[in-house]
XYZ file of C-alpha atoms in Angstrom:
641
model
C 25.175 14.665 -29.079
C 24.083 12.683 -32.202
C 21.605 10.150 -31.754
C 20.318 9.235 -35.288
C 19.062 6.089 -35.693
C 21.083 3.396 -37.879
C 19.230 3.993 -41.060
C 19.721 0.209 -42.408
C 18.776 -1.006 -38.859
C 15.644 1.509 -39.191
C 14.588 -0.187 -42.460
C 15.135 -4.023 -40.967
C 12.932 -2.938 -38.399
C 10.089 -1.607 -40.156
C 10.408 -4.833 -42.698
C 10.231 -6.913 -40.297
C 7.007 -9.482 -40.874
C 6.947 -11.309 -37.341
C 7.555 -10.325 -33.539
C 10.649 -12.648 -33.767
C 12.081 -11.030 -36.630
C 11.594 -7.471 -34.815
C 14.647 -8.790 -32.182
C 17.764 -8.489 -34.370
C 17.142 -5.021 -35.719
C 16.056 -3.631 -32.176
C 18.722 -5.187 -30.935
C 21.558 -3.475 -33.161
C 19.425 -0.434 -33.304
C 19.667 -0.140 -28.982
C 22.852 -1.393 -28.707
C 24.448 1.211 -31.073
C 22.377 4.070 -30.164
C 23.401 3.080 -26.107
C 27.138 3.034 -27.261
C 26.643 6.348 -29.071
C 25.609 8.113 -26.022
C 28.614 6.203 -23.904
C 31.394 6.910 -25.722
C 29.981 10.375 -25.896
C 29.718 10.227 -22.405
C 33.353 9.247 -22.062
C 32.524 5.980 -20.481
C 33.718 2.402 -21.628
C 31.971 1.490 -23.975
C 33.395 -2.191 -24.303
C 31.604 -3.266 -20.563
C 28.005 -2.589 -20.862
C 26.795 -3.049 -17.533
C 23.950 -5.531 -18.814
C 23.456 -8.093 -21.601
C 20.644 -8.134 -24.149
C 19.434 -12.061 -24.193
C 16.122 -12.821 -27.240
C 14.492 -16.072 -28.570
C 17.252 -15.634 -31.276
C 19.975 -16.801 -28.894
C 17.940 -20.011 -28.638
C 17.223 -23.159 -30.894
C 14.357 -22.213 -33.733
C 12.604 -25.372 -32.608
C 12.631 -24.016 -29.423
C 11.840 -20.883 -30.464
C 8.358 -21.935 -32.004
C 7.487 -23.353 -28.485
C 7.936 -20.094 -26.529
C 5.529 -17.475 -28.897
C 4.762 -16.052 -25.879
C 7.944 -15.660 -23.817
C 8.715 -11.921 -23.206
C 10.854 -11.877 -26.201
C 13.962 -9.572 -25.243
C 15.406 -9.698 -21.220
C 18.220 -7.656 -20.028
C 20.944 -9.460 -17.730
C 23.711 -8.608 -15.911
C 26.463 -11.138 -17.606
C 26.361 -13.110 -20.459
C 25.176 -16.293 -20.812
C 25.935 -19.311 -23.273
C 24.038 -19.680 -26.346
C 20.688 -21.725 -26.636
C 20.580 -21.701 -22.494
C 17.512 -19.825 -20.950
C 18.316 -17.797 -18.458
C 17.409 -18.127 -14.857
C 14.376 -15.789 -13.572
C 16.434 -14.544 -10.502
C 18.712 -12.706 -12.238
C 16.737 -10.769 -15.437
C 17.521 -7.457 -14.687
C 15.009 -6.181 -17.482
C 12.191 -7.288 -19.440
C 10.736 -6.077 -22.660
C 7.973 -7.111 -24.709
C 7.574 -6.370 -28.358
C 4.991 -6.518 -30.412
C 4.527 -6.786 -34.203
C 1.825 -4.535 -34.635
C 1.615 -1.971 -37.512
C -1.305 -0.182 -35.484
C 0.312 0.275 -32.334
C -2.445 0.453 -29.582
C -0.420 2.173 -27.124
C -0.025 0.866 -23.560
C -3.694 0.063 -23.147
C -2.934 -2.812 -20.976
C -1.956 -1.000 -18.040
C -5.129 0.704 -17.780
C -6.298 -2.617 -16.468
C -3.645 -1.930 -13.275
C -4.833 0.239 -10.664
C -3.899 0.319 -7.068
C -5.221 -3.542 -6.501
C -4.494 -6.746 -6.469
C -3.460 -8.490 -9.708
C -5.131 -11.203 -9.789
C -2.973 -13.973 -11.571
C -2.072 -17.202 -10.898
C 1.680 -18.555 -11.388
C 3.118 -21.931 -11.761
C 5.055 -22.319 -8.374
C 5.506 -26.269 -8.077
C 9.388 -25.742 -7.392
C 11.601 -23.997 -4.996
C 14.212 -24.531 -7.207
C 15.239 -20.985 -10.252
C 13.242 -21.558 -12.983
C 14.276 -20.346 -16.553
C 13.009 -18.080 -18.501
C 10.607 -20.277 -20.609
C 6.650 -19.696 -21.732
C 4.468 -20.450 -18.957
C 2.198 -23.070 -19.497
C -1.090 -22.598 -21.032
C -2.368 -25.053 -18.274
C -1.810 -23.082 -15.216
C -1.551 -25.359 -11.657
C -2.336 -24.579 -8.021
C 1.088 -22.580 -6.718
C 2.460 -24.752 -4.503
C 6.221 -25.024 -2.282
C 7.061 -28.130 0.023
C 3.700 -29.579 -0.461
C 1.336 -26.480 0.551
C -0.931 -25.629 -1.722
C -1.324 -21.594 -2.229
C -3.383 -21.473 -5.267
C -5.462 -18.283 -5.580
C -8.044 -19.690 -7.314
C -7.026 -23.286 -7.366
C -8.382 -24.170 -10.254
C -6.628 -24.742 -13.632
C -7.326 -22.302 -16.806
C -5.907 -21.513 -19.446
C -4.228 -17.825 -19.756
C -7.581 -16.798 -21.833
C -9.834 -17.902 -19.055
C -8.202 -16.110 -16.368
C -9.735 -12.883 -15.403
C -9.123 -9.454 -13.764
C -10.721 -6.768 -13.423
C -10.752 -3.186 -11.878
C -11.198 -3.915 -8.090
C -11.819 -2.659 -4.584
C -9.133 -0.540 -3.453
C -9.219 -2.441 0.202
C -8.880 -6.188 -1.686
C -5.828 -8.089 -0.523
C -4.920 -10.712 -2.951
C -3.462 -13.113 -0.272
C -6.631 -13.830 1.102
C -7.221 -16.038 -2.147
C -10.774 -15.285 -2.724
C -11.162 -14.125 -6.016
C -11.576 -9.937 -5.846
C -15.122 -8.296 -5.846
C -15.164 -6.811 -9.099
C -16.120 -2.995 -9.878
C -16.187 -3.797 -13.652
C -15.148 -7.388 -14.563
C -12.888 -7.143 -17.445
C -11.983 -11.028 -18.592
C -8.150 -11.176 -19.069
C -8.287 -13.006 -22.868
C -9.511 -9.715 -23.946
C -6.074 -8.318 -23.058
C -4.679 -11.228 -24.375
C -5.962 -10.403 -27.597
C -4.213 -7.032 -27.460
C -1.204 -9.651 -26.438
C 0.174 -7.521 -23.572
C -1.190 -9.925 -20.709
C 2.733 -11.642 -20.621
C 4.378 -9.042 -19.245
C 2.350 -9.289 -15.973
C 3.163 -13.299 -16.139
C 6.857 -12.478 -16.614
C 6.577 -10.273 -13.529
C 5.587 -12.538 -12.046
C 8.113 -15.378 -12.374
C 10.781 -12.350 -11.269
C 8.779 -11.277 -8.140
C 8.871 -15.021 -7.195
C 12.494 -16.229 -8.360
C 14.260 -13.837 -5.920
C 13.737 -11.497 -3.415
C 12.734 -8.964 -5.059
C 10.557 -5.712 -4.892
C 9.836 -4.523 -8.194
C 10.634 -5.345 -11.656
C 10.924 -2.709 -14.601
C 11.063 -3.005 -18.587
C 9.817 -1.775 -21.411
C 6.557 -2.680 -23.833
C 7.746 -1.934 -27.219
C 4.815 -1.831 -30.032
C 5.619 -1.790 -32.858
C 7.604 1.769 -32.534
C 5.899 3.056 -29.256
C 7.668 2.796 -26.293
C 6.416 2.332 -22.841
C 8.335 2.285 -19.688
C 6.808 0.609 -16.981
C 7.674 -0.869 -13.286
C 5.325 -3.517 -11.780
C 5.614 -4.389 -8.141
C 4.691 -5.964 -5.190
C 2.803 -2.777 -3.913
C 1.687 -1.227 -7.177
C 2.329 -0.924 -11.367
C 3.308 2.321 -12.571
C 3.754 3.306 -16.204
C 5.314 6.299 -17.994
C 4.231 8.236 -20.520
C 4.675 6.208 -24.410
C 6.693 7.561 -27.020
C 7.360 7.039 -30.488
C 11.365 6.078 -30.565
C 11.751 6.677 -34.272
C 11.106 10.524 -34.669
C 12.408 10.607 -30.498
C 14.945 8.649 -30.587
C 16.482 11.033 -27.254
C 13.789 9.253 -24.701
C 15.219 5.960 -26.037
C 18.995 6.845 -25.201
C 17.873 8.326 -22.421
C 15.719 5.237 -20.727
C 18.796 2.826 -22.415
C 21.153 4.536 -20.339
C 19.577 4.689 -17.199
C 18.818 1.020 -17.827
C 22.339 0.208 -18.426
C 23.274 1.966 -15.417
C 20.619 0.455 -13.208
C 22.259 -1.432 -10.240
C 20.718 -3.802 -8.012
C 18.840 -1.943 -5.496
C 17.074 0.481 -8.326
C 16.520 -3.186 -10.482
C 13.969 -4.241 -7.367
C 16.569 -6.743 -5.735
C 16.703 -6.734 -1.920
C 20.006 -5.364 -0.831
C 19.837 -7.185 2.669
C 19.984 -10.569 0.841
C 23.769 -10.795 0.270
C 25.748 -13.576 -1.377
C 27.883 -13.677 2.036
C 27.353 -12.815 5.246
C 29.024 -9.374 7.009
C 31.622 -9.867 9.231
C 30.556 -6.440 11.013
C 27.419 -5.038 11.473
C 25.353 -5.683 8.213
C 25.089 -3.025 5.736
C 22.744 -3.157 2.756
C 25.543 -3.286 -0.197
C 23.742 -1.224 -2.668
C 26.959 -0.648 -4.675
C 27.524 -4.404 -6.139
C 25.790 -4.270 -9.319
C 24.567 -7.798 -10.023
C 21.990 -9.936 -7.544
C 22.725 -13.278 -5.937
C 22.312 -16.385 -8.213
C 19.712 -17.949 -6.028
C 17.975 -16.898 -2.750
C 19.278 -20.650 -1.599
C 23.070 -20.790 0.134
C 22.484 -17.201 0.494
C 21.388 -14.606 3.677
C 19.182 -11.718 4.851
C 21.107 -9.422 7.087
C 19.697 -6.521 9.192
C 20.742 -4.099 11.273
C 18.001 -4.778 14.089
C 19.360 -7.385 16.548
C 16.540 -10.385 17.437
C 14.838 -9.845 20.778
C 15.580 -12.018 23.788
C 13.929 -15.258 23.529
C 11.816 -16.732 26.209
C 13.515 -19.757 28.187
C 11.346 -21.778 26.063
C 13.082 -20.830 23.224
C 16.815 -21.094 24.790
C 18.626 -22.875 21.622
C 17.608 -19.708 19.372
C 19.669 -16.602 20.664
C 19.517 -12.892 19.275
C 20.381 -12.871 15.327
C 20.434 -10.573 12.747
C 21.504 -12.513 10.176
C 20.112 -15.729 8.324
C 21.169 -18.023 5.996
C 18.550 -19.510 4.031
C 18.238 -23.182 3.445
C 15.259 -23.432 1.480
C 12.041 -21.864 0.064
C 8.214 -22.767 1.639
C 6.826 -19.585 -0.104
C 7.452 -17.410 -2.913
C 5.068 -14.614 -3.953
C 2.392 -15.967 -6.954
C 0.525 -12.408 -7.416
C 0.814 -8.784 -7.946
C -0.077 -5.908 -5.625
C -1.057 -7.616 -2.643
C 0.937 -9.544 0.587
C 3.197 -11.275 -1.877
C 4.429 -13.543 1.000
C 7.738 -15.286 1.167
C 8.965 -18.160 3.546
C 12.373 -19.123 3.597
C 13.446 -22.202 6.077
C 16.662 -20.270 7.500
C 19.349 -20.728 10.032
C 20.403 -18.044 12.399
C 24.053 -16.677 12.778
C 25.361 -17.101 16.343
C 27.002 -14.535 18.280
C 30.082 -17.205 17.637
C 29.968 -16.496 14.162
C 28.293 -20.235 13.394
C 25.365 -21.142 12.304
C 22.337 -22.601 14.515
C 21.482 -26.244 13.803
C 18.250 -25.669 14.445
C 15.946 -24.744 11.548
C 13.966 -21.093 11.459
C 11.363 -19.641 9.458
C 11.792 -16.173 7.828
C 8.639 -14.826 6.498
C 8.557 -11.728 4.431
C 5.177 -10.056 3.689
C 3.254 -6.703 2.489
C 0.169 -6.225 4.441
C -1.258 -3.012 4.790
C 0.099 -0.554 7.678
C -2.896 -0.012 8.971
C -3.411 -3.862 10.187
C -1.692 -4.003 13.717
C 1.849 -6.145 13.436
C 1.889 -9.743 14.501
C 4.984 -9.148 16.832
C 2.345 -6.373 18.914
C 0.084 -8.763 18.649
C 1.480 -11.893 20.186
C 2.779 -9.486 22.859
C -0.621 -8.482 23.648
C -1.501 -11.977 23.938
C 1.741 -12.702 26.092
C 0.207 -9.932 28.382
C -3.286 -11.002 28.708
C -3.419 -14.664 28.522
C -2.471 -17.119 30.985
C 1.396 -18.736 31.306
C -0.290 -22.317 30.727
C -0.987 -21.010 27.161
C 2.344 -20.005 25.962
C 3.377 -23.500 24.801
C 0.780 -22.620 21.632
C 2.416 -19.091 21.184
C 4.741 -19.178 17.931
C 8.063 -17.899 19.451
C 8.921 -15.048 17.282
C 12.254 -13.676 18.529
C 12.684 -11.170 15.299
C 10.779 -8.374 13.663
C 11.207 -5.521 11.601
C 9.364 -2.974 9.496
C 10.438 -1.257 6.316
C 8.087 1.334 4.884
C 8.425 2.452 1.071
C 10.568 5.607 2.342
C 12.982 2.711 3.713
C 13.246 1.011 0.236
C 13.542 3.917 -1.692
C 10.613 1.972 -3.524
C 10.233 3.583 -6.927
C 6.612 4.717 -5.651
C 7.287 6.314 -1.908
C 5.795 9.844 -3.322
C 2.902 8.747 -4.679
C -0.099 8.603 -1.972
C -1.545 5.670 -0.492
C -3.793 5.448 -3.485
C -1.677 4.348 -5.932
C 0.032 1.762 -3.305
C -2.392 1.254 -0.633
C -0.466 2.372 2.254
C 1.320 -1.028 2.521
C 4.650 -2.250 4.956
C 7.289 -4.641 4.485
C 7.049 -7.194 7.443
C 10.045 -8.851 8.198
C 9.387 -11.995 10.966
C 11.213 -14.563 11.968
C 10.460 -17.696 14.434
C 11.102 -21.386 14.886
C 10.324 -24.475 12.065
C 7.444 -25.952 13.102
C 5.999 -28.856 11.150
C 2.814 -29.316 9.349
C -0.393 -30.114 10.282
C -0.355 -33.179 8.119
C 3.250 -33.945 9.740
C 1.352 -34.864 13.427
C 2.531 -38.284 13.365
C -0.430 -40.083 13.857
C -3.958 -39.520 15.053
C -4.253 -39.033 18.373
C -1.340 -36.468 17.833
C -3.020 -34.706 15.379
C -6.171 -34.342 17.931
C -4.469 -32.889 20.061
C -2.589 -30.382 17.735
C -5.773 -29.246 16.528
C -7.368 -29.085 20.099
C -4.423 -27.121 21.255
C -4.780 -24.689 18.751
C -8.585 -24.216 18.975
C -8.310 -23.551 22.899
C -5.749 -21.251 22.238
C -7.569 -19.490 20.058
C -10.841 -18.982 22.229
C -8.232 -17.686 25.022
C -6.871 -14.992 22.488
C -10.800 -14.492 21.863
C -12.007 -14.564 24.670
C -9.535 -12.991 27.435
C -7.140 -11.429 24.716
C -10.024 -9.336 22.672
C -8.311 -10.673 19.786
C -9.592 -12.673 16.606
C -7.643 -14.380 14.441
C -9.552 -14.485 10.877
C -7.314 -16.414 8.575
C -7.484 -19.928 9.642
C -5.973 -22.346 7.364
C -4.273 -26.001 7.506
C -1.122 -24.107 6.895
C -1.684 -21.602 10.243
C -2.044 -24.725 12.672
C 1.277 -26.009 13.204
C 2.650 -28.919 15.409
C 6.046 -28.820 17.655
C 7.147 -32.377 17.901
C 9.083 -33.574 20.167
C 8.149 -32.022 23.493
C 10.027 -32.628 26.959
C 6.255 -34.860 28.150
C 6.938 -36.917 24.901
C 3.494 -35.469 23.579
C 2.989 -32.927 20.825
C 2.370 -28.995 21.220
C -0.609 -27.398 18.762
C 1.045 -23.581 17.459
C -1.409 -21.532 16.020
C 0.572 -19.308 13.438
C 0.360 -16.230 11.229
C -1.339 -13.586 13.179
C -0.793 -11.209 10.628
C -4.509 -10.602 9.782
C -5.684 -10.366 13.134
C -7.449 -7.707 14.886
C -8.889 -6.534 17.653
C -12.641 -7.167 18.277
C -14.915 -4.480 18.618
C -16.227 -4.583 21.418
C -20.208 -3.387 20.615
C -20.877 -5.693 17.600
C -18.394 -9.025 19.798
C -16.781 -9.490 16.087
C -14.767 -7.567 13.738
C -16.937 -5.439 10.690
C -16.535 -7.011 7.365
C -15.411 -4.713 4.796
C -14.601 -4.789 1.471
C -11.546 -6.032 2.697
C -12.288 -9.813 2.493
C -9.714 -12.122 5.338
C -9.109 -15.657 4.767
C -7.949 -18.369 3.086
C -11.522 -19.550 0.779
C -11.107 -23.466 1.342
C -11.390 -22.701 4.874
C -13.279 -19.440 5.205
C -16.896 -19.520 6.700
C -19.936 -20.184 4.761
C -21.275 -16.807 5.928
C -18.028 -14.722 4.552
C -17.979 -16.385 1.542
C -21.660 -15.940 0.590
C -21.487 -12.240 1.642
C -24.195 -13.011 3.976
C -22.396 -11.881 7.187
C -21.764 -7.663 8.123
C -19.339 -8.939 11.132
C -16.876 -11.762 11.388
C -17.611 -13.643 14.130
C -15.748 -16.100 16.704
C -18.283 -18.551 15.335
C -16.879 -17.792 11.822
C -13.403 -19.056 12.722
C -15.181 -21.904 14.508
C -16.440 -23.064 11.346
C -13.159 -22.663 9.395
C -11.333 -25.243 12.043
C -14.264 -27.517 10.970
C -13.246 -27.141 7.577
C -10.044 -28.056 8.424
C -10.692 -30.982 9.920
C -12.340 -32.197 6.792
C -9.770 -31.840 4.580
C -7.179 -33.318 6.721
C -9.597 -36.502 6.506
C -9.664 -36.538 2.767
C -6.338 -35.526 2.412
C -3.644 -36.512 5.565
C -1.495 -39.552 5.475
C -0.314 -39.125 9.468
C 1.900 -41.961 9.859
C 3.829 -41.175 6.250
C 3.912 -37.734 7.682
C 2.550 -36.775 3.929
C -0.932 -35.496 2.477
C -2.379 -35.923 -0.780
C -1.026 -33.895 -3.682
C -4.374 -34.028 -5.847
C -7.532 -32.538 -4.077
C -10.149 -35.243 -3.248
C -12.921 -35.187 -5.827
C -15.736 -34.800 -2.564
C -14.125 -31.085 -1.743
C -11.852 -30.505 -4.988
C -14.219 -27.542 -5.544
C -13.305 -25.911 -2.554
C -9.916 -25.081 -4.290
C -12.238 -23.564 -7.346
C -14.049 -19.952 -7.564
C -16.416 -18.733 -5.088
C -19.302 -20.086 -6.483
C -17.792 -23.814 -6.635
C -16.823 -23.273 -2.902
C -20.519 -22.372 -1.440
C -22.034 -25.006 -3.675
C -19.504 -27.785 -2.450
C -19.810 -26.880 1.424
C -23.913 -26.491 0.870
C -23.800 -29.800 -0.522
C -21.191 -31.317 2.682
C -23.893 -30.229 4.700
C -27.035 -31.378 2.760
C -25.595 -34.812 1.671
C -24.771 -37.382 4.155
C -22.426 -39.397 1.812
C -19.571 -36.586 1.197
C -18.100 -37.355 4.402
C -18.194 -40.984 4.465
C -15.354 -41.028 1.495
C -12.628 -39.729 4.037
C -9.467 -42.100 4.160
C -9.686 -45.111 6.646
C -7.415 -43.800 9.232
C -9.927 -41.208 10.064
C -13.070 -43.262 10.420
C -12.558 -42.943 13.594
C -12.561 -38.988 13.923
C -15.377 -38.967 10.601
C -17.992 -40.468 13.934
C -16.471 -39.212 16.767
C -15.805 -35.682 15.938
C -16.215 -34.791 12.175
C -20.273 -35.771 12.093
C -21.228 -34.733 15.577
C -19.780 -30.813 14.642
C -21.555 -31.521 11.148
C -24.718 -31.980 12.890
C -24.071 -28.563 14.761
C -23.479 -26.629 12.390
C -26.288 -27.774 9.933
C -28.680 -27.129 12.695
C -27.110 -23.895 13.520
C -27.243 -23.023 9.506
C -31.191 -23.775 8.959
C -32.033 -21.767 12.589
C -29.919 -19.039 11.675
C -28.182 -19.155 15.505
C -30.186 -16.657 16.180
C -30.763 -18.005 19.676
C -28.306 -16.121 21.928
C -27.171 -16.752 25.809
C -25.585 -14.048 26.986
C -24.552 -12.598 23.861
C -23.216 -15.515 22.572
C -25.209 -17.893 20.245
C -26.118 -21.314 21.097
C -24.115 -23.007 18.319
C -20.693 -21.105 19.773
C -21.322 -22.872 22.549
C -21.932 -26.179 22.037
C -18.977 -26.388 19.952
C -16.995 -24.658 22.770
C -18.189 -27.564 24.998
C -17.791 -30.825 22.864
C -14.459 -29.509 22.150
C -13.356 -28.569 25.456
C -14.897 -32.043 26.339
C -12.975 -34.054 23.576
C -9.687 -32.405 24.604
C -10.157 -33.722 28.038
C -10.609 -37.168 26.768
C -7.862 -37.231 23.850
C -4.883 -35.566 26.750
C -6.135 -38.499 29.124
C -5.400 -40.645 25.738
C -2.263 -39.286 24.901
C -1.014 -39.305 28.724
């Protein structure tokens, strides 16, 4: 088979004097050599099976504003010219570089199996097109909950990675204890730091697994995949004096369908009439995840009687994204707002949640451990259970993941969760105060029961995890504390569960303790203090009546949103300085005396004694919070009734 290289084509490319001007020469170059080896191959030649789009199919004022854009994406149809196209459906990227002292793919050495720790504008649920990110990067965030990592705006150069702890989970949002901090405009400077970006925005668009492409410098060649579980790279090549390893990754890119692109196959344009099949055959994804549905072949378990309007499903249409994945190698959760399919064939009117998540096997699933809970706590408490009725687990074996034979340390041993449960509503959504109360009272006693009689701690308390059912037959509100799936079981000689290098939690909310390093075991007290921290925010923040909260971050706790650092100097300094609190909206005056300074006081004291002071294995500041809570729920249900 001849695969010489268009000599004219060969001599555009090597003349070339910018990256831009690198894109019409590769171009011709790949799409000639790719039709070489086709009609060699006796296949049509006249239906490639994807479409090379480049920032010379766009505007050239346009053009100047996207320098950084990955500069060449491959897509499964055509699209008009000067339109971007939509991140959902880029089957391929590739990044070139203008470099006449190609580097080789030194950026990946900065990927290991760890979370990548970058940040992604995620303001919209809505596709987003394939533009240049912005330089000023903002706090991820879907239906008005903030999921920032680091919260804090910076531009790309003052982001930073580094080589980190194998155990690190980058949904905990903490930035990642760093082996050997390696600041991210360094790789910038070597100009390979988009491609991780661009990854990004195609993990997020879609539901998606993986995303694969090429970084072409100047005439190396490196193939690469970067995932939700890990980034693999191939070996680099020169495609000039080999041009065979370019025909031969062109072709298999070409011939790439959906399933070996990354794309879930059990998100489906339609919905099976039969039992659902993964359709791994139709080449091209869905347009958006919106108007379209996850199908599996596990039917929903029976839901309680509590739960009566929400029968067994396996298949959902979703209706609208709460989530979408704004890192690499880590959780990379994803919430849709779904309806179920009926055993009519309709679709519930009632709203579900379908969550989607990658923590690591080893962490018990939330399913086994809400039925743990179900089994050891009393009936009273179910009302604060969230009623999951579905759950399923894929492992990388399941996927056919591109990385199921390498070993757990090159993808950290991690599971596809698949959950699904009732809409609840927001913290912030209460209604008014006295509902809010007792939302966050319901959750806190249901949370010493799974403590206390369950063995069970929860350890990623955030105001996203407390949710409210409105509504209820007694005319109240019901508090649902959510997203077990960090939990574990306490260890029974030390009462807590061993910190690791594995840091759980949301920051904003995590204990001073945890975040300072300070504390060996997390403790009940620990997630004590984060519902504390919750109830501060929601005083700066929570508009009840307008069932709304603030979109900008108070300036009192706007650091707790920042690094580390900011966050232990901004809660030293709410428990040092008397006039942070009193700045909380005037709604909540109320709750700043009757609840917010009273637990202030308590845990101040319990901070400069060290709660050393135990009774009966339990320290003193546990319980006196246990008792002016269990005291103030009394009073608000006597309220509310």
């Amino acid at each position: 088979m001849d695969l010489t290289l268009d000599s004219a084509d060969l001599d555009r490319y090597e003349k070339a004097n910018s990256q831009v001007a690198l894109h019409g020469p590769y171009k011709a170059l790949t799409e000639k050599l790719l039709s070489n080896v086709l009609r060699n191959l006796q296949e049509p030649v006249d239906t490639p099976k994807d479409v090379i789009w480049s920032q010379e199919d766009i505007s050239p004022t346009e053009t100047e504003s996207y320098e950084h854009v990955s500069n060449l994406v491959h897509l499964w149809t055509p699209i008009p010219t000067n339109e971007h196209p939509d991140w959902a459906v880029v089957k391929h990227l590739v990044e070139m570089k203008h470099n006449k002292k190609p580097t080789g793919p030194s950026f990946f050495k900065h990927f290991k199996a760890s979370s990548l720790y970058l940040q992604r504008d995620n303001q919209t649920a809505e596709p987003r097109r394939c533009k240049y990110l912005p330089r000023r990067l903002v706090p991820a965030s879907c239906e008005g909950i903030v999921t920032t990592r680091t919260g804090k705006k910076r531009t790309i150069e003052e982001a930073a990675i580094g080589d980190v702890d194998e155990d690190w989970d980058s949904d905990s949002e903490l930035e990642p204890p760093v082996k050997k901090r390696a600041r991210l405009d360094k790789i910038v400077r070597n100009r390979y730091a988009q491609v991780a970006f661009n990854a990004v925005e195609c993990l997020a668009a879609m539901s998606r697994f993986h995303v694969s492409g090429l970084l072409v410098d100047q005439w190396n060649v490196t193939p690469w995949v970067i995932g939700l579980n890990d980034v693999v790279c191939a070996s680099s090549f020169c495609f000039d004096s080999d041009p065979a390893k370019l025909a031969l990754v062109l072709y298999a890119m070409n011939k790439c369908d959906r399933l070996h692109a990354g794309f879930d196959p059990r998100l489906q344009a339609r919905p099976s009439e039969a039992a659902p099949k993964p359709n791994v055959e139709r080449m091209g994804p869905v347009d958006s995840v919106i108007g379209s549905y996850f199908e599996y072949d596990k039917p929903a378990s029976t839901p309680d009687e509590s739960e009566n309007t929400i029968p067994p499903m396996t298949c959902f249409k979703v209706t609208g994204v709460i989530r979408r994945p704004d890192a690499l190698v880590g959780r990379g959760t994803a919430v849709y707002r779904v309806v179920s399919r009926l055993s009519s064939g309709s679709f519930s009117d009632a709203p579900s949640v379908l969550k989607l998540s990658w923590p690591l096997e080893r962490f018990p699933p939330e399913n086994e451990i809400l039925a743990h809970l179900k089994n050891a706590l009393p009936k009273k408490s179910f009302a604060h259970f969230p009623g999951l009725f579905f759950s399923v687990t894929f492992t990388p074996d399941d996927l056919s993941l591109p990385w199921k034979n390498l070993s757990t340390r090159n993808h950290g041993g991690r599971v596809l969760r698949v959950l699904a449960s009732p809409y609840y509503n927001k913290l912030w959504e209460a209604g008014s105060i006295e509902n809010f109360k007792k939302a966050w009272l319901d959750c806190l006693e249901f949370h010493y029961l799974a403590f206390k009689v369950g063995k069970v701690l929860h350890r990623d308390l955030s105001e996203n995890n407390l949710m409210v059912l409105l509504q209820c037959p007694d005319g109240t509100v019901n508090g649902i504390l959510n997203d077990w799936d960090m939990a574990e079981f306490v260890d029974a000689t030390v009462n807590g569960v061993a910190v690791t290098d594995h840091h759980i939690g949301t920051p904003a909310f995590m204990a001073f303790d945890l975040l300072y390093g300070a504390a060996k075991v997390h403790y009940f007290r620990h997630d004590l203090e984060s519902f504390f921290y919750i109830l501060v925010w929601a005083a700066f923040h929570y508009n009840l009546e307008a069932r709304t909260k603030d979109e900008v971050p108070h300036e009192q706790v706007a650091k707790w949103l920042g690094t580390k650092e900011d966050i232990v100097a901004s809660k030293r300094q709410l428990m040092e300085d008397n006039d942070v609190v009193d700045h909380v909206k005037e709604e909540w005056k109320g709750v700043l005396e009757e609840w917010i300074k009273p637990l202030r006081a308590l845990l101040s004291n319990a901070k400069h004694d060290g709660t050393k002071d135990k009774v009966g294995g339990v320290d003193t500041w546990t319980l006196k919070v246990e008792r002016f809570c269990l005291g103030s729920k009394k009073e608000t249900l006597s309220r509310v009734s």
